[in-house]
Tab-separated table of C-alpha atoms in Angstrom:
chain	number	residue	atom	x	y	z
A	1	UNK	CA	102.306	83.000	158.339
A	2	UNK	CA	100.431	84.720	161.379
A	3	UNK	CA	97.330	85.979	160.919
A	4	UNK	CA	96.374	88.932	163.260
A	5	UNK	CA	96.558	88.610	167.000
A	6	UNK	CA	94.617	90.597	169.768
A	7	UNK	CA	95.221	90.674	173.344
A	8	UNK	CA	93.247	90.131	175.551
A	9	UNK	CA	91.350	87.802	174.771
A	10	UNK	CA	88.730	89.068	177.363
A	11	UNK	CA	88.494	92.074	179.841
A	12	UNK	CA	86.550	93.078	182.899
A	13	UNK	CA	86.134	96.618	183.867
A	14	UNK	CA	83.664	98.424	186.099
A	15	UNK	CA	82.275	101.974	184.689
A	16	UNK	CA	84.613	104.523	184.508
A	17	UNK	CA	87.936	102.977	184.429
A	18	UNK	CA	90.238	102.729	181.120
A	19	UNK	CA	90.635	99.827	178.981
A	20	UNK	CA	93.821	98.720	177.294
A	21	UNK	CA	93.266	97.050	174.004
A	22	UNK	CA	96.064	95.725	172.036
A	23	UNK	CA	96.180	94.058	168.007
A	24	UNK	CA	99.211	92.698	166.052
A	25	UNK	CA	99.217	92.877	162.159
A	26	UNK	CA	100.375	90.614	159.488
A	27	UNK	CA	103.237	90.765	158.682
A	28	UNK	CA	104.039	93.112	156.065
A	29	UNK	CA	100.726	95.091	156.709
A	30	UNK	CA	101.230	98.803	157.599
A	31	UNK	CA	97.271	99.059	158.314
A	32	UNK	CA	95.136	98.690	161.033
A	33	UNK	CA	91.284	99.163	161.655
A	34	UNK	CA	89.402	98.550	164.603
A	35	UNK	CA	85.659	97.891	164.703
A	36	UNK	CA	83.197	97.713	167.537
A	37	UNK	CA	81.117	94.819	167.624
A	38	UNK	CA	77.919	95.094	170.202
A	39	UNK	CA	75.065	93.086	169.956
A	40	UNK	CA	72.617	94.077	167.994
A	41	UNK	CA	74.105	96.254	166.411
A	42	UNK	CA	76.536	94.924	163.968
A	43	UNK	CA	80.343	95.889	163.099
A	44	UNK	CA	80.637	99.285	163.439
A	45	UNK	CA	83.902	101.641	162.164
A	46	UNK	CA	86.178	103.004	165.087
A	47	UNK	CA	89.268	104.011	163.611
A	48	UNK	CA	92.221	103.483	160.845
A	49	UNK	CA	96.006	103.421	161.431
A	50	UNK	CA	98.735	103.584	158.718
A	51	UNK	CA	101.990	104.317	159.403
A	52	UNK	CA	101.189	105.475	162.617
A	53	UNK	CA	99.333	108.042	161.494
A	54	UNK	CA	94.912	108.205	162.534
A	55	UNK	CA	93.552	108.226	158.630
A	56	UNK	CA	89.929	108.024	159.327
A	57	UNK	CA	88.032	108.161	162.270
A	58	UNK	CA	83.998	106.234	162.892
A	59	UNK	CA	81.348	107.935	164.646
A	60	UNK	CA	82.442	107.164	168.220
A	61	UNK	CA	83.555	109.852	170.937
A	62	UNK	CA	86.830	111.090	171.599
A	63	UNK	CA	86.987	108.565	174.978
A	64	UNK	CA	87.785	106.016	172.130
A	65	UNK	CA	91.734	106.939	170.999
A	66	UNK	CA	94.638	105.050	169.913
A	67	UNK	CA	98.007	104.280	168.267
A	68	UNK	CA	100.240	102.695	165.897
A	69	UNK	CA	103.467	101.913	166.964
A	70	UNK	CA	106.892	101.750	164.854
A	71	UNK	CA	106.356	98.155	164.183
A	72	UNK	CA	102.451	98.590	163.190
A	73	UNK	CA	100.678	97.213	165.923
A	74	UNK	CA	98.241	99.008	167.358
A	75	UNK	CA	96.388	100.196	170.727
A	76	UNK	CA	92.883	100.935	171.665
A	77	UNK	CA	91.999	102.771	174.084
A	78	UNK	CA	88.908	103.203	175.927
A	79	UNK	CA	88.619	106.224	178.434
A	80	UNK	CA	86.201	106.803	180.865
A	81	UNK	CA	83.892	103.239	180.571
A	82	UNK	CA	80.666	102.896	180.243
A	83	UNK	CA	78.416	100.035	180.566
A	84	UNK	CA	77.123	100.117	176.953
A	85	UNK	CA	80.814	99.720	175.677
A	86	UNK	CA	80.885	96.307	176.204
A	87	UNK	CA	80.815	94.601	173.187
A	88	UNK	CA	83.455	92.507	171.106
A	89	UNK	CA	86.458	94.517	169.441
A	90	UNK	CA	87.660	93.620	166.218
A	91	UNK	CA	91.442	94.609	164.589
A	92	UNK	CA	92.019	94.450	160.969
A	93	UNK	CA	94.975	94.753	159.029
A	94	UNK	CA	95.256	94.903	155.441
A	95	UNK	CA	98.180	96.395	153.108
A	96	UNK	CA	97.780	100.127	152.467
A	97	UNK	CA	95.257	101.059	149.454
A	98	UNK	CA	91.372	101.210	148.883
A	99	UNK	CA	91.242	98.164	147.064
A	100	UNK	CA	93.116	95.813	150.262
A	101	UNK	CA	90.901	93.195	151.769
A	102	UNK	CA	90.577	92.979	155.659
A	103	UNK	CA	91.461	90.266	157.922
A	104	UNK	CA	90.368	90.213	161.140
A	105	UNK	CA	91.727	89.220	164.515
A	106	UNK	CA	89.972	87.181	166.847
A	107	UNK	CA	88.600	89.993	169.109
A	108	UNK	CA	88.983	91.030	172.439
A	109	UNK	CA	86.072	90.854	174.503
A	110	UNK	CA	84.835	93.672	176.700
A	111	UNK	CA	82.516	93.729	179.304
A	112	UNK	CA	82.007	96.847	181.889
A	113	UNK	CA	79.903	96.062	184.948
B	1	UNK	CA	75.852	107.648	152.326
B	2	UNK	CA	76.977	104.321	151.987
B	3	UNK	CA	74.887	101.453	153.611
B	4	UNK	CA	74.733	97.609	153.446
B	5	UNK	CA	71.668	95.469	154.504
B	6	UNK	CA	71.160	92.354	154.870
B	7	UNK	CA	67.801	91.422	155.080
B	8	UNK	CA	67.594	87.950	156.808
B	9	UNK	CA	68.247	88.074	160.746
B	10	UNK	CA	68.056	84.252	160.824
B	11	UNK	CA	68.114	81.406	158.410
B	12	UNK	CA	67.574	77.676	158.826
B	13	UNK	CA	68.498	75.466	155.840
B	14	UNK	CA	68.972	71.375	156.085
B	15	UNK	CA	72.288	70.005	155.472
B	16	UNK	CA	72.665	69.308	151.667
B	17	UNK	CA	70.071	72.089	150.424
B	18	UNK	CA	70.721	74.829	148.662
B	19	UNK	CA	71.682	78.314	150.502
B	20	UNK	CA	71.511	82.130	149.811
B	21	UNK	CA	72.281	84.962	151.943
B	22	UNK	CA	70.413	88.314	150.463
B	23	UNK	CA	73.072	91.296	150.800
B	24	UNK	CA	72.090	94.714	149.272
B	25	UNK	CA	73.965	97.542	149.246
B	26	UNK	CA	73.705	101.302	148.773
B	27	UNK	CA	76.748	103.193	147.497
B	28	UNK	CA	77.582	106.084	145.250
B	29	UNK	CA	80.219	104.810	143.203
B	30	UNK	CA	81.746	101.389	142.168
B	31	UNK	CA	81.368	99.513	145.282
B	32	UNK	CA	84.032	96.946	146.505
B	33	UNK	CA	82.405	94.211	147.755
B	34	UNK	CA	83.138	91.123	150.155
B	35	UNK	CA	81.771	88.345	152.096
B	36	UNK	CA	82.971	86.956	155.842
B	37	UNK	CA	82.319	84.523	158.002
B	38	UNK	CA	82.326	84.383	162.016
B	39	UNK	CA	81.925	81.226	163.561
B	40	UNK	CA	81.530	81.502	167.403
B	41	UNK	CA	83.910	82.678	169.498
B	42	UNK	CA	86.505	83.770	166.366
B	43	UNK	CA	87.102	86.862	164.337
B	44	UNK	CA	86.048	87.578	160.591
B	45	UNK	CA	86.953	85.129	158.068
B	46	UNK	CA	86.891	86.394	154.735
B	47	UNK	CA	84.924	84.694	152.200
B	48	UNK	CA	84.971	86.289	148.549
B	49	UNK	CA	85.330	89.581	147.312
B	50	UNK	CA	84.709	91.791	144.216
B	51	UNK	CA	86.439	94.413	142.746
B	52	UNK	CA	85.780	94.212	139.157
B	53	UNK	CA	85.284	92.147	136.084
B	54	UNK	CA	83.069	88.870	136.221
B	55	UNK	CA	80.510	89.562	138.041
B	56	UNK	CA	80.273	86.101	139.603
B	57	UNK	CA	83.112	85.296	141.973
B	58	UNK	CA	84.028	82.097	143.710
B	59	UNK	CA	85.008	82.103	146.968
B	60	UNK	CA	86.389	79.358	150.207
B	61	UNK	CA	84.243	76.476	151.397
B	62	UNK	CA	82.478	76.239	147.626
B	63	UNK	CA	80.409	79.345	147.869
B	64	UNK	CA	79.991	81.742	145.171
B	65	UNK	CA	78.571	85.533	144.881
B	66	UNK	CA	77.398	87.097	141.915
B	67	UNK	CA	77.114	91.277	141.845
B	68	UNK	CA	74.448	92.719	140.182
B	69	UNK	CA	74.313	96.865	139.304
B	70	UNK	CA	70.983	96.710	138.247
B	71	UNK	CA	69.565	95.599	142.028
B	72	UNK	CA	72.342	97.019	144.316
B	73	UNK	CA	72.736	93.279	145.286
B	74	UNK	CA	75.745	91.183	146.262
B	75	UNK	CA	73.785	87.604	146.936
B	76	UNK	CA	76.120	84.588	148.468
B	77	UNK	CA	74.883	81.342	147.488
B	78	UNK	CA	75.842	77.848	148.392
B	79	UNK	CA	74.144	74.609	146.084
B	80	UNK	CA	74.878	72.109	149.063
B	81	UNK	CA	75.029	72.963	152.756
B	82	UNK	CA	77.306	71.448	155.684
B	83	UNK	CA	76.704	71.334	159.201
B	84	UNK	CA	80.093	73.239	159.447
B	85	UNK	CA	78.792	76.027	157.366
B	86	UNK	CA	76.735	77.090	160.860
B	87	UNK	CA	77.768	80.220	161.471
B	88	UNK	CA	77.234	84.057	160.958
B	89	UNK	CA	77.849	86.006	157.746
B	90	UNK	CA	78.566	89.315	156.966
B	91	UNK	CA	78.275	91.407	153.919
B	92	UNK	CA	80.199	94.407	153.640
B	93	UNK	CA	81.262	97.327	151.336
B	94	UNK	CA	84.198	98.929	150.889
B	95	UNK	CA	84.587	102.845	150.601
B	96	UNK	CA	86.943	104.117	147.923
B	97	UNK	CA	88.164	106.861	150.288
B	98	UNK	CA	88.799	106.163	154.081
B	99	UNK	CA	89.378	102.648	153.882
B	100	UNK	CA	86.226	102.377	155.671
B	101	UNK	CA	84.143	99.047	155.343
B	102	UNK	CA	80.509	99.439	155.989
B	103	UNK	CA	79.448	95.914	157.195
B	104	UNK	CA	75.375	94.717	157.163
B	105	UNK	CA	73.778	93.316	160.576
B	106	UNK	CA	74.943	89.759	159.830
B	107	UNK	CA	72.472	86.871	159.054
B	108	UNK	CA	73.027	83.937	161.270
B	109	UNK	CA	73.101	80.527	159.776
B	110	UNK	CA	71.526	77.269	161.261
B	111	UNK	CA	71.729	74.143	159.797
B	112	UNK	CA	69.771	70.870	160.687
B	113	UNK	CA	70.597	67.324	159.858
């Protein structure tokens, strides 16, 4: 079975622009998180999908958005770049419920020059 | 509000001693509670986990947790180390509402022959 895929695998951007990040679930998961992953500073909470509906929401500014689509994957977006948003970004899916462990993608790094 | 900490940055153990990863955690309620791995380059790789019940759970790759109330700890421990267990590990607590997981700063394993 598939485990969760991210594309890309890496992107360049220079300040300001928009990044396009995009994560696959396993199958049968109707859940997605994604996590921001800078250095030094650990995994931190950006947002959770289910059923393509935002459920919960980190402490990150609105520039940071995204989706579920129909089939549960997911987008990221990042408006607006800045240089400090380069870090590594992390999907998760899990099945729906409190209690669901998280697996993780492999990441998509960002860097913004 | 809910926290995690891990309070080792860096550890350095020899291959074949004994390993464990300090993880303490700060939550209101009954915490859900897991362990992952990121070797570099990849995405999380889950480890254990602990919902309820014994309060010393087994996990991949022969390590083991063990939960304790008393001293808001989640400790992973290893009795014999591999070169391949190199890597960084996370601790991380899951909130009962949000599907938020709170994740510690990560202690990064070395291991010398």
């Amino acid at each position: 079975e598939a485990g969760v895929t991210q594309s890309p695998t890496h992107l360049i951007k220079t300040r300001g622009q928009q990044a396009t990040l995009r994560c696959s679930p396993i199958s049968g998961h109707t859940s997605v998180y994604w996590y921001q992953q800078a250095l030094g500073l650990g995994l931190q909470f950006l947002l959770w999908y289910d059923e393509g509906e935002e459920r919960n929401r980190g402490n990150f500014p609105p520039r940071f958005s995204g989706r579920q689509f129909p089939n549960y994957s997911s987008e990221l977006n990042v408006n607006a770049l800045e240089l400090e948003d380069s870090a590594l970004y992390l999907c998760a899916s899990s099945l729906l419920g409190v209690q669901e462990t998280q697996y993780f993608g492999p990441g998509t790094r960002l860097l913004v020059l | 509000a809910q926290s995690v900490t891990q309070p080792d940055i860096h550890i350095t153990v020899s291959e074949g001693a004994s390993l464990e990863l300090r993880c303490n955690y700060s939550y209101g309620a009954t915490p859900y509670l897991f362990w992952y791995v990121q070797s570099p380059g990849q995405g999380l790789q889950l480890l254990l986990k602990y919902f309820s019940g014994d309060t010393l759970v087994q996990g991949i790759k022969g390590f083991e947790a063990e939960f304790k109330r008393s001293q808001s700890s989640f400790n992973l421990r290893k009795p014999s180390v591999h070169w391949s267990d190199a890597a960084e590990y996370f601790c991380a607590v899951g909130a009962n509402t949000g599907n938020q997981f709170y994740f510690g700063t990560g202690t990064s394993l070395t291991v010398i022959p």
